[in-house]
Coordinates of C-alpha atoms and ligand atoms in Angstrom, one line a residue:
M33 CA -0.1 -56.5 -40.8
R34 CA -3.3 -55.3 -39.2
Q35 CA -2.6 -53.4 -36.0
Q36 CA -5.8 -54.6 -34.4
L37 CA -4.2 -58.1 -34.2
F38 CA -0.5 -57.0 -33.9
F39 CA 1.3 -57.8 -30.6
N40 CA 2.9 -54.3 -30.2
P41 CA 2.4 -52.9 -26.6
T42 CA 3.3 -49.2 -26.9
M43 CA 3.8 -47.0 -23.8
R44 CA 3.0 -43.3 -23.6
D45 CA 5.2 -42.5 -20.6
I46 CA 9.0 -42.8 -20.3
P47 CA 9.6 -46.0 -18.2
Q48 CA 11.5 -45.9 -15.0
G49 CA 15.2 -46.9 -15.2
A50 CA 15.5 -46.2 -18.9
D51 CA 18.1 -43.4 -19.1
V52 CA 19.1 -43.2 -22.8
P53 CA 16.8 -42.5 -25.8
S54 CA 17.3 -45.9 -27.4
H55 CA 16.3 -47.8 -24.3
Q56 CA 13.3 -45.5 -23.6
L57 CA 12.1 -45.7 -27.2
M58 CA 12.6 -49.5 -27.6
L59 CA 10.4 -50.0 -24.6
R60 CA 7.8 -47.3 -25.5
A61 CA 7.5 -48.4 -29.2
G62 CA 7.1 -52.0 -28.2
L63 CA 10.3 -53.4 -29.6
I64 CA 11.6 -55.2 -26.4
R65 CA 10.5 -56.0 -22.9
Q66 CA 12.9 -56.8 -20.0
T67 CA 12.7 -60.4 -18.8
A68 CA 15.4 -60.0 -16.2
S69 CA 18.2 -57.6 -15.5
G70 CA 20.2 -57.4 -18.8
I71 CA 18.0 -60.0 -20.4
Y72 CA 15.4 -59.0 -23.0
T73 CA 12.5 -60.4 -25.1
F74 CA 12.5 -59.0 -28.7
L75 CA 8.8 -58.4 -29.5
P76 CA 7.6 -58.8 -33.2
L77 CA 8.3 -55.2 -34.1
G78 CA 11.9 -55.3 -32.7
L79 CA 12.6 -58.7 -34.2
K80 CA 11.7 -57.5 -37.7
V81 CA 14.4 -54.8 -37.4
L82 CA 16.8 -57.3 -36.0
R83 CA 16.2 -59.6 -39.0
N84 CA 16.6 -56.6 -41.5
I85 CA 20.0 -55.8 -39.9
E86 CA 21.0 -59.5 -40.0
R87 CA 20.2 -59.7 -43.7
I88 CA 22.4 -56.7 -44.5
I89 CA 25.2 -58.4 -42.5
Q90 CA 24.7 -61.7 -44.3
E91 CA 24.8 -60.0 -47.7
E92 CA 28.0 -58.2 -46.9
M93 CA 29.6 -61.3 -45.3
E94 CA 28.7 -63.2 -48.5
K95 CA 30.4 -60.5 -50.6
A96 CA 33.5 -60.8 -48.4
G97 CA 33.6 -64.5 -49.0
A98 CA 32.5 -65.7 -45.6
Q99 CA 30.4 -68.8 -45.1
E100 CA 27.6 -68.9 -42.5
L101 CA 27.3 -71.6 -40.0
L102 CA 25.7 -71.8 -36.5
M103 CA 27.7 -73.0 -33.4
P104 CA 26.2 -74.0 -30.1
A105 CA 25.7 -71.4 -27.4
I106 CA 26.7 -74.1 -24.8
Q107 CA 30.4 -74.9 -25.0
P108 CA 32.3 -77.7 -23.3
A109 CA 34.6 -76.2 -20.6
E110 CA 37.4 -78.6 -21.8
L111 CA 37.9 -76.3 -24.9
W112 CA 38.4 -73.3 -22.6
E113 CA 40.9 -75.4 -20.6
E114 CA 42.7 -76.3 -23.7
S115 CA 43.0 -72.6 -24.8
G116 CA 44.0 -71.7 -21.3
R117 CA 41.2 -69.1 -21.0
L118 CA 39.0 -70.9 -18.5
K119 CA 41.1 -69.4 -15.7
D120 CA 41.3 -66.0 -17.3
Y121 CA 37.7 -65.1 -16.9
G122 CA 35.8 -64.7 -13.6
P123 CA 32.1 -64.2 -12.9
E124 CA 31.6 -62.6 -16.4
L125 CA 31.9 -66.1 -17.9
M126 CA 28.6 -67.9 -17.2
R127 CA 29.2 -71.6 -16.3
L128 CA 26.8 -74.5 -15.8
K129 CA 26.9 -78.3 -15.3
D130 CA 24.9 -80.9 -17.2
R131 CA 23.0 -83.8 -15.7
H132 CA 26.2 -85.8 -15.7
D133 CA 27.9 -83.1 -13.7
R134 CA 30.1 -82.1 -16.7
D135 CA 31.3 -78.5 -16.9
F136 CA 30.0 -76.2 -19.7
V137 CA 30.2 -72.4 -20.4
L138 CA 27.5 -70.2 -22.0
G139 CA 29.6 -68.8 -24.9
P140 CA 30.7 -65.2 -24.7
T141 CA 32.6 -65.7 -27.9
H142 CA 33.5 -68.7 -30.1
E143 CA 37.3 -68.7 -30.8
E144 CA 37.7 -72.1 -29.1
V145 CA 34.7 -73.8 -30.7
I146 CA 35.5 -72.6 -34.3
T147 CA 39.1 -73.4 -34.0
S148 CA 38.4 -76.9 -32.7
L149 CA 36.0 -77.4 -35.6
V150 CA 38.5 -76.3 -38.2
R151 CA 41.3 -78.3 -36.8
D152 CA 39.3 -81.5 -37.2
H153 CA 38.4 -80.8 -40.9
I154 CA 41.1 -78.7 -42.5
T155 CA 44.6 -80.1 -42.6
T156 CA 46.1 -79.0 -45.9
Y157 CA 47.0 -75.6 -47.4
K158 CA 44.8 -76.5 -50.4
K159 CA 41.7 -75.9 -48.3
L160 CA 42.8 -72.5 -47.0
P161 CA 41.9 -69.6 -46.7
I162 CA 38.5 -70.0 -45.2
T163 CA 36.3 -67.6 -43.4
L164 CA 33.4 -68.8 -41.3
Y165 CA 30.8 -66.8 -39.4
Q166 CA 27.6 -67.0 -37.4
I167 CA 24.9 -64.8 -36.0
Q168 CA 24.5 -66.2 -32.5
T169 CA 23.4 -65.4 -29.0
K170 CA 26.2 -64.6 -26.6
Y171 CA 26.4 -64.5 -22.8
R172 CA 28.5 -62.2 -20.7
D173 CA 27.5 -61.8 -17.1
E174 CA 28.0 -58.0 -17.0
R175 CA 28.2 -56.7 -13.4
R176 CA 26.1 -53.7 -14.2
P177 CA 23.9 -54.2 -17.3
R178 CA 22.5 -50.9 -18.5
F179 CA 21.1 -48.8 -21.3
G180 CA 18.8 -51.7 -22.4
V181 CA 20.4 -53.9 -25.1
L182 CA 23.4 -51.6 -25.4
R183 CA 25.0 -53.5 -22.5
S184 CA 23.0 -56.6 -21.8
R185 CA 24.0 -60.0 -20.5
E186 CA 22.5 -62.0 -23.4
F187 CA 23.0 -60.4 -26.8
I188 CA 23.2 -61.2 -30.5
M189 CA 26.6 -61.1 -32.1
K190 CA 27.8 -61.7 -35.6
D191 CA 31.2 -63.3 -35.1
A192 CA 33.4 -64.3 -38.0
Y193 CA 36.7 -66.1 -38.0
S194 CA 39.3 -66.3 -40.8
F195 CA 41.9 -69.0 -41.3
D196 CA 44.9 -68.3 -43.5
T197 CA 48.3 -70.0 -44.3
D198 CA 50.2 -66.9 -43.5
R199 CA 50.2 -63.3 -42.3
S200 CA 49.7 -61.8 -45.7
G201 CA 46.6 -63.9 -46.2
L202 CA 45.3 -62.6 -42.9
D203 CA 46.0 -59.0 -44.0
T204 CA 44.0 -59.6 -47.1
N205 CA 41.0 -61.1 -45.3
Y206 CA 41.2 -58.3 -42.7
E207 CA 40.9 -55.7 -45.4
R208 CA 37.9 -57.5 -46.9
M209 CA 36.2 -57.7 -43.6
Y210 CA 37.1 -54.0 -42.8
E211 CA 35.4 -53.0 -46.1
A212 CA 32.4 -55.2 -45.4
Y213 CA 32.0 -53.5 -42.0
Q214 CA 32.1 -50.1 -43.7
N215 CA 29.3 -51.2 -46.1
I216 CA 27.2 -52.7 -43.3
F217 CA 27.3 -49.6 -41.0
T218 CA 26.7 -47.3 -44.0
R219 CA 23.7 -49.3 -45.2
C220 CA 22.3 -49.2 -41.7
G221 CA 22.4 -45.4 -41.9
L222 CA 25.0 -44.9 -39.3
D223 CA 27.6 -42.1 -38.8
F224 CA 30.6 -44.2 -37.6
R225 CA 34.4 -44.1 -37.4
A226 CA 36.9 -47.0 -37.6
V227 CA 39.4 -46.4 -34.9
E228 CA 42.7 -48.0 -34.1
A229 CA 42.1 -50.0 -30.9
D230 CA 44.1 -51.9 -28.3
A231 CA 44.5 -55.7 -28.9
G232 CA 43.8 -56.1 -25.2
A233 CA 43.3 -59.5 -23.7
I234 CA 42.4 -61.1 -27.0
G235 CA 46.1 -61.1 -27.6
G236 CA 46.2 -60.4 -31.3
K237 CA 49.4 -58.8 -32.5
G238 CA 49.6 -55.6 -34.5
G239 CA 46.2 -54.6 -35.9
T240 CA 42.8 -54.3 -34.4
H241 CA 40.1 -51.7 -35.2
E242 CA 36.9 -50.8 -33.4
F243 CA 33.9 -49.4 -35.3
M244 CA 32.4 -46.6 -33.3
V245 CA 29.0 -45.1 -33.8
L246 CA 29.2 -41.4 -32.8
S247 CA 26.9 -40.7 -29.9
Q248 CA 27.2 -38.7 -26.7
I249 CA 25.9 -41.6 -24.7
G250 CA 28.7 -43.8 -26.0
E251 CA 31.0 -45.4 -23.3
D252 CA 34.1 -45.2 -25.4
T253 CA 36.1 -42.1 -26.2
I254 CA 37.6 -41.6 -29.6
A255 CA 40.6 -39.4 -30.2
F256 CA 40.5 -38.0 -33.7
S257 CA 42.4 -35.4 -35.8
D258 CA 40.5 -32.3 -36.6
T259 CA 42.0 -32.3 -40.1
S260 CA 43.0 -35.8 -41.1
Q261 CA 41.4 -39.3 -41.0
Y262 CA 43.4 -40.3 -37.9
A263 CA 41.2 -41.8 -35.2
A264 CA 42.0 -44.1 -32.3
N265 CA 40.5 -45.3 -29.1
V266 CA 41.7 -42.8 -26.5
E267 CA 43.1 -45.8 -24.6
I268 CA 45.8 -46.3 -27.1
A269 CA 46.0 -43.0 -29.1
A270 CA 49.6 -42.2 -29.5
V271 CA 51.2 -38.9 -28.4
L272 CA 53.7 -37.3 -30.8
D273 CA 57.0 -36.4 -29.1
T274 CA 57.4 -32.8 -30.3
Y275 CA 59.0 -31.7 -27.0
E276 CA 62.0 -29.4 -26.6
K277 CA 64.5 -30.7 -24.0
A278 CA 64.8 -28.0 -21.3
V279 CA 68.2 -26.8 -20.2
P280 CA 69.3 -27.8 -16.6
P281 CA 68.9 -25.2 -13.9
A282 CA 71.9 -23.8 -12.1
A283 CA 70.4 -24.7 -8.7
S284 CA 71.0 -28.2 -7.6
L285 CA 68.6 -30.7 -6.1
E286 CA 67.3 -29.9 -2.6
V287 CA 64.8 -31.4 -0.2
I288 CA 61.8 -29.3 0.9
D289 CA 59.2 -29.8 3.6
T290 CA 55.8 -30.6 2.1
P291 CA 53.7 -31.6 5.0
Q292 CA 50.5 -33.4 3.9
M293 CA 51.0 -32.3 0.3
K294 CA 50.1 -35.7 -1.2
T295 CA 48.5 -34.8 -4.5
I296 CA 49.3 -32.7 -7.5
D297 CA 46.6 -30.2 -6.5
D298 CA 48.1 -30.0 -2.9
L299 CA 51.5 -29.2 -4.4
T300 CA 50.3 -26.6 -6.9
A301 CA 48.3 -24.9 -4.2
G302 CA 50.9 -25.3 -1.4
L303 CA 53.9 -24.2 -3.6
N304 CA 52.0 -21.9 -5.9
L305 CA 53.3 -23.8 -9.0
E306 CA 52.0 -24.9 -12.4
K307 CA 51.1 -28.6 -12.8
A308 CA 53.4 -28.7 -15.8
S309 CA 56.4 -28.2 -13.6
L310 CA 55.6 -31.1 -11.4
L311 CA 56.7 -34.7 -11.9
K312 CA 53.9 -37.2 -11.2
S313 CA 55.2 -40.6 -10.2
V314 CA 52.9 -43.7 -10.2
L315 CA 53.9 -47.1 -9.0
F316 CA 52.5 -50.1 -11.0
I317 CA 52.9 -53.8 -10.7
A318 CA 53.5 -55.3 -14.2
D319 CA 53.5 -59.1 -14.1
E320 CA 54.6 -59.0 -10.5
E321 CA 57.4 -56.5 -11.2
P322 CA 57.4 -52.9 -9.7
V323 CA 57.4 -50.2 -12.3
L324 CA 57.5 -46.4 -11.5
V325 CA 56.0 -44.4 -14.3
V326 CA 56.8 -40.6 -14.3
C327 CA 54.8 -38.1 -16.3
R328 CA 54.2 -34.4 -16.1
G329 CA 51.8 -33.1 -13.4
D330 CA 49.3 -32.0 -16.0
H331 CA 49.1 -35.4 -17.7
E332 CA 47.6 -38.8 -16.8
V333 CA 49.5 -42.1 -17.0
N334 CA 48.1 -44.6 -19.5
D335 CA 48.3 -48.1 -18.0
I336 CA 47.5 -49.8 -21.4
K337 CA 50.5 -48.1 -23.0
V338 CA 52.6 -49.1 -20.0
G339 CA 51.5 -52.7 -20.5
N340 CA 52.1 -52.7 -24.2
A341 CA 55.6 -51.1 -23.7
L342 CA 56.5 -53.9 -21.3
D343 CA 54.7 -56.6 -23.2
A344 CA 53.1 -57.4 -19.8
R345 CA 50.1 -59.7 -19.5
E346 CA 48.8 -57.8 -16.4
V347 CA 49.5 -54.2 -15.3
R348 CA 47.9 -52.9 -12.1
L349 CA 48.3 -50.0 -9.7
A350 CA 50.4 -50.9 -6.7
E351 CA 48.4 -51.3 -3.5
P352 CA 49.2 -48.8 -0.7
D353 CA 51.1 -51.4 1.3
E354 CA 53.1 -52.4 -1.8
V355 CA 54.0 -48.7 -2.3
Q356 CA 55.2 -48.5 1.3
D357 CA 57.2 -51.7 1.1
I358 CA 58.8 -51.0 -2.3
M359 CA 59.3 -47.2 -2.2
G360 CA 59.6 -46.7 1.6
T361 CA 56.8 -44.1 1.8
E362 CA 53.2 -43.5 0.8
A363 CA 52.1 -42.9 -2.8
G364 CA 51.9 -39.1 -2.5
F365 CA 55.7 -38.8 -1.8
V366 CA 57.2 -41.3 -4.2
G367 CA 59.6 -40.1 -6.9
P368 CA 62.3 -41.3 -9.4
V369 CA 65.2 -39.6 -7.5
G370 CA 67.0 -42.3 -5.5
A371 CA 64.3 -44.9 -6.2
P372 CA 65.3 -48.5 -5.2
S373 CA 67.4 -50.1 -7.9
Q374 CA 64.9 -53.0 -8.5
V375 CA 62.2 -50.5 -9.6
K376 CA 62.1 -50.0 -13.3
I377 CA 61.5 -46.3 -14.2
L378 CA 59.5 -45.3 -17.3
V379 CA 59.5 -41.6 -18.2
D380 CA 57.0 -39.9 -20.5
A381 CA 58.5 -37.7 -23.2
A382 CA 56.7 -34.6 -22.0
V383 CA 58.9 -34.7 -18.9
K384 CA 61.9 -33.5 -21.0
T385 CA 60.3 -30.0 -21.0
I386 CA 60.9 -29.7 -17.3
S387 CA 64.0 -27.8 -16.4
S388 CA 63.6 -27.5 -12.7
G389 CA 60.8 -29.6 -11.3
I390 CA 59.3 -31.0 -8.1
C391 CA 59.0 -34.7 -7.3
G392 CA 58.5 -36.9 -4.3
A393 CA 61.5 -37.5 -2.1
N394 CA 60.5 -41.1 -1.2
E395 CA 60.1 -39.8 2.3
K396 CA 56.8 -38.8 4.0
D397 CA 56.1 -35.0 3.8
K398 CA 59.2 -34.4 1.7
H399 CA 59.7 -33.4 -1.9
Y400 CA 62.7 -32.5 -4.1
Q401 CA 62.9 -29.2 -5.9
N402 CA 65.2 -28.1 -8.7
V403 CA 64.8 -31.6 -10.1
H404 CA 66.3 -31.9 -13.6
P405 CA 65.3 -35.1 -15.4
G406 CA 68.3 -37.0 -16.6
R407 CA 70.6 -35.1 -14.2
D408 CA 69.0 -36.0 -10.9
F409 CA 67.6 -39.3 -12.0
P410 CA 68.6 -41.7 -14.8
I411 CA 66.6 -41.8 -18.0
T412 CA 67.5 -44.5 -20.5
E413 CA 64.9 -43.3 -23.0
Y414 CA 61.7 -41.3 -23.0
G415 CA 58.5 -43.0 -24.1
D416 CA 54.8 -42.4 -24.7
Y417 CA 53.1 -43.4 -21.5
R418 CA 50.4 -40.8 -21.1
I419 CA 46.7 -40.5 -22.1
V420 CA 46.3 -38.2 -25.1
Q421 CA 44.5 -34.9 -24.4
E422 CA 42.4 -32.6 -26.6
G423 CA 44.7 -30.1 -28.4
D424 CA 47.6 -32.5 -28.6
P425 CA 49.1 -32.7 -32.1
S426 CA 47.6 -35.6 -34.0
P427 CA 50.1 -38.5 -34.2
D428 CA 50.0 -38.4 -38.0
G429 CA 51.3 -34.8 -37.8
Q430 CA 48.1 -33.4 -39.3
G431 CA 45.9 -31.2 -37.1
K432 CA 45.0 -31.3 -33.4
I433 CA 43.4 -34.1 -31.4
R434 CA 39.7 -33.7 -30.5
F435 CA 37.5 -36.1 -28.5
A436 CA 34.1 -37.7 -29.3
E437 CA 32.1 -40.3 -27.5
G438 CA 31.2 -43.5 -29.4
I439 CA 29.3 -46.7 -29.1
E440 CA 31.4 -49.7 -30.1
V441 CA 29.4 -51.8 -32.6
G442 CA 32.2 -53.7 -34.3
H443 CA 35.6 -55.0 -33.5
V444 CA 38.1 -56.7 -35.9
F445 CA 41.2 -58.4 -34.7
K446 CA 44.3 -60.0 -36.2
L447 CA 44.7 -63.0 -33.9
G448 CA 47.7 -64.6 -35.4
T449 CA 48.3 -68.1 -34.1
K450 CA 47.2 -67.7 -30.5
Y451 CA 44.3 -70.1 -30.8
S452 CA 45.5 -72.3 -33.6
E453 CA 48.7 -73.1 -31.6
A454 CA 46.8 -73.6 -28.3
L455 CA 44.2 -75.9 -30.0
G456 CA 46.4 -77.5 -32.7
A457 CA 44.7 -76.1 -35.8
V458 CA 47.6 -76.8 -38.1
Y459 CA 47.9 -77.5 -41.9
L460 CA 50.5 -79.2 -44.0
D461 CA 52.1 -76.6 -46.3
E462 CA 53.2 -77.3 -49.9
N463 CA 56.5 -78.8 -48.5
G464 CA 54.5 -81.2 -46.3
R465 CA 55.5 -79.2 -43.2
S466 CA 53.0 -78.7 -40.4
Q467 CA 52.2 -75.0 -39.8
P468 CA 49.7 -73.3 -37.4
M469 CA 46.9 -71.5 -39.2
V470 CA 46.9 -67.7 -39.0
M471 CA 43.6 -66.3 -37.7
G472 CA 41.5 -63.2 -37.6
C473 CA 38.2 -62.6 -35.8
Y474 CA 35.6 -60.1 -36.6
G475 CA 32.6 -59.1 -34.3
I476 CA 29.5 -57.0 -34.7
G477 CA 27.1 -56.5 -31.8
V478 CA 23.8 -57.0 -33.8
S479 CA 21.4 -56.2 -31.0
R480 CA 23.6 -53.3 -29.9
L481 CA 23.6 -52.0 -33.5
L482 CA 19.8 -51.8 -33.5
A483 CA 20.0 -49.6 -30.4
A484 CA 22.8 -47.5 -32.0
V485 CA 20.6 -46.9 -35.0
I486 CA 17.9 -45.5 -32.8
E487 CA 20.4 -43.3 -30.9
Q488 CA 21.2 -41.7 -34.2
H489 CA 17.7 -41.8 -35.7
H490 CA 15.1 -40.4 -33.4
D491 CA 13.4 -37.1 -32.5
E492 CA 11.2 -35.8 -29.7
N493 CA 8.2 -37.8 -31.1
G494 CA 9.9 -41.1 -31.5
I495 CA 12.1 -43.3 -33.7
T496 CA 12.8 -42.2 -37.3
W497 CA 13.9 -45.5 -38.9
P498 CA 16.2 -45.4 -42.0
G499 CA 14.4 -47.2 -44.8
S500 CA 17.0 -50.0 -44.9
V501 CA 16.2 -51.4 -41.5
A502 CA 12.6 -50.1 -40.8
P503 CA 10.3 -52.9 -39.6
F504 CA 7.7 -51.9 -42.2
D505 CA 7.9 -49.6 -45.2
V506 CA 4.6 -47.8 -44.8
H507 CA 2.2 -47.0 -41.9
L508 CA -1.3 -46.9 -43.4
L509 CA -3.9 -45.1 -41.1
V510 CA -7.7 -45.0 -41.4
L511 CA -8.7 -42.3 -39.0
N512 CA -12.4 -43.3 -38.7
P513 CA -13.0 -47.0 -39.8
K514 CA -16.7 -46.4 -39.2
Q515 CA -16.7 -44.0 -42.2
D516 CA -17.3 -46.4 -45.2
D517 CA -15.3 -44.3 -47.7
Q518 CA -12.3 -44.2 -45.4
H519 CA -12.6 -47.9 -44.5
E520 CA -12.9 -48.9 -48.2
L521 CA -10.0 -46.8 -49.3
G522 CA -7.9 -48.2 -46.5
E523 CA -8.7 -51.8 -47.4
Q524 CA -8.0 -51.1 -51.1
L525 CA -4.7 -49.4 -50.4
Y526 CA -3.6 -52.1 -47.9
T527 CA -4.0 -54.7 -50.7
R528 CA -2.5 -52.6 -53.5
L529 CA 0.5 -51.4 -51.5
Q530 CA 1.4 -55.0 -50.5
D531 CA 0.8 -56.2 -54.1
N532 CA 3.4 -53.5 -55.1
G533 CA 5.9 -55.0 -52.6
Y534 CA 5.5 -52.6 -49.7
A535 CA 5.5 -54.0 -46.2
V536 CA 2.5 -52.3 -44.6
L537 CA 1.5 -51.8 -41.0
Y538 CA -2.2 -51.0 -41.2
D539 CA -3.8 -49.1 -38.3
D540 CA -7.4 -50.3 -38.5
R541 CA -7.9 -49.9 -34.7
K542 CA -11.0 -48.3 -33.2
E543 CA -8.8 -45.6 -31.5
R544 CA -8.9 -41.8 -31.6
A545 CA -6.9 -40.2 -34.4
G546 CA -4.5 -38.6 -31.8
V547 CA -3.6 -42.0 -30.5
K548 CA -3.0 -43.3 -34.0
F549 CA -0.8 -40.3 -34.9
N550 CA 1.2 -40.5 -31.6
D551 CA 1.8 -44.3 -32.0
S552 CA 2.8 -43.7 -35.7
D553 CA 5.4 -41.1 -34.8
L554 CA 6.7 -43.3 -31.9
I555 CA 7.1 -46.4 -34.0
G556 CA 8.7 -44.2 -36.7
L557 CA 8.1 -46.0 -40.0
P558 CA 9.6 -44.0 -42.9
V559 CA 6.2 -43.1 -44.6
R560 CA 2.7 -42.6 -43.2
I561 CA -0.4 -42.7 -45.5
T562 CA -3.6 -41.3 -43.8
C563 CA -7.1 -42.0 -45.1
G564 CA -9.2 -39.2 -43.6
K565 CA -11.9 -36.7 -44.5
K566 CA -11.0 -36.5 -48.3
A567 CA -11.0 -40.3 -48.7
G568 CA -14.3 -40.0 -50.7
D569 CA -12.4 -37.9 -53.3
G570 CA -9.6 -40.4 -53.4
I571 CA -7.2 -38.0 -51.6
V572 CA -4.8 -39.3 -48.9
E573 CA -2.3 -37.5 -46.8
V574 CA 1.3 -38.7 -47.2
K575 CA 3.9 -37.8 -44.6
R576 CA 7.7 -38.6 -44.6
R577 CA 8.7 -39.4 -41.0
R578 CA 12.3 -38.2 -40.9
D579 CA 11.6 -34.6 -42.0
G580 CA 7.8 -34.3 -41.7
K581 CA 7.4 -33.5 -45.4
M582 CA 3.6 -33.7 -45.9
E583 CA 1.6 -33.8 -49.2
E584 CA -2.1 -34.5 -50.1
V585 CA -1.9 -37.0 -53.0
H586 CA -4.6 -38.6 -55.2
V587 CA -4.4 -42.4 -55.0
N588 CA -3.8 -42.4 -58.8
E589 CA -0.5 -40.6 -58.2
L590 CA 0.3 -42.4 -54.9
F591 CA 2.8 -45.0 -56.2
S592 CA 4.8 -42.6 -58.3
Y593 CA 4.8 -40.2 -55.4
L594 CA 6.0 -42.9 -53.0
E595 CA 8.9 -43.6 -55.3
T596 CA 10.0 -40.0 -55.2
L597 CA 10.0 -40.1 -51.3
R598 CA 12.5 -43.0 -51.3
K599 CA 15.3 -40.6 -52.4
Ligands
9G3_292 C1 35.1 -64.2 -22.1 C2 34.2 -63.2 -21.6 C3 34.1 -62.0 -22.1 C4 34.9 -61.6 -23.2 C5 35.7 -62.6 -23.8 C6 35.8 -63.9 -23.3 C7 35.4 -60.1 -24.9 C8 36.4 -62.2 -25.0 C9 37.0 -60.6 -26.7 C10 36.3 -61.1 -27.9 C11 37.1 -61.0 -29.1 C12 36.4 -61.3 -30.4 C13 35.1 -62.9 -31.7 C14 34.2 -61.8 -32.3 C15 34.8 -60.4 -32.1 C16 35.4 -60.2 -30.7 N1 34.7 -60.4 -23.8 N2 36.3 -61.0 -25.5 O1 37.2 -63.0 -25.6 F1 35.1 -65.4 -21.6 CL1 33.3 -63.7 -20.2 O2 35.2 -61.6 -27.9 N3 35.7 -62.5 -30.4

């Protein structure tokens, strides 16, 4: 491609409102332009990278036995009514009406569409298992789109769906997809981790992993072991119960005045105590039922673990007026001692280390001291209800937990029969009995993946594309096209490189050398070949972008030299 004609508007300065490297560089290198908040145009250079990533995905999906199809972005709302999800999503689900006033949604995902397709065409075990996937535009009306295409309202997703006769078939397909994901992210040059994740609203049972690209701008936190392979989303990372039960104190329970001491910090300051000797009590409403969760003062309650333990659909903090109604006092003074009988009490295992603790007395400006868990309030069993912390023992018993930030680029789920039952995707088994298909679903954020590659492959001068996804293989520069020897050598190499299968971006513009070098570093193609002063002697300068390795090479050795650079 001759750059003189190439639609690639680059920018010298960092654009306003772009706060992370990938967003800044995608704008400056001319890969995208914003059309509206959270909505982007992929320019030719960006689209070439997108297509390279898609091809890697398609190759690995093919190897995993998945068949590609393309579903509509516009989906009839009836399908979301059938699955029961239309009411589950609020403003994030984009809705529209057609000219006949019929309701539709812009697809944020395609479980309903694919399941309704399969139920109409697959009715016997003989046609299972089958895995279908698409690479398709998705719509999620994010309240605060940010970081460019990392969190946009329209984005490209690869979403795959597997249909099996039973759970073991699903496990097999899940493993194949898991391996395909490892291949995809490795081939894209990414440093990533597969982490155990929470099934969340999607409602799969037992088994879901997120694929995280390590990056300090990531919005997810990974808890991983510093010695083993254990890694989990911090939201669900388990905490090992290695606690010693403390002996009860001689002193018995007594009420103390704690005027205005509403928070853990007020209490540690006011009573000159360690956080670890306090009992923190938080009131939740789980599926309309009050639940008091008690953890140690130096820990945080994990509402996702609470929800999973109660198998609750919705868990939320109780509102101040609910706390007052249920516990008879405000949040800062609630506690498990003498709590109303209708309030379920969950106690985190770390609480057993407390011999003589402090907790709210369920009365304003009052706390109990000398509280002994199990003596002064009932504990049926201890559980894991807290957010893991750095330094905790890894749940697999090997090493300590450390935290890292990550960008979620993939998510695989074992769905089970949630959608096949809701939408009637059933098959006749070998005994002629009707059974619901067992499903899995597997997503990759394709446009987000492109940005994640840049987050991990850039330097102060611009992008440093891995060869596998680079928009072109070679950047060919002629510093002064007015010089015949430079111009002729450039033209000759442009033809020969392409004849040898290289995708070439040829900078034939009438621009100063500095502009060409800056744009070349910004766009970040793997190799730059410069025709300059020594063109007359057949000498070109070859520079490898990622590490700046530079050599003067005679054109007769050029192609063998380029091969050595690919290593
Ligand atoms: C919605 C809206 C947003 C959503 C969903 C539905 C996330 C929703 C979860 C998934 C699960 C998997 C197949 C590919 C991999 C991910 N955000 N999810 O279901 F209506 Cl507005 O999308 N789907």
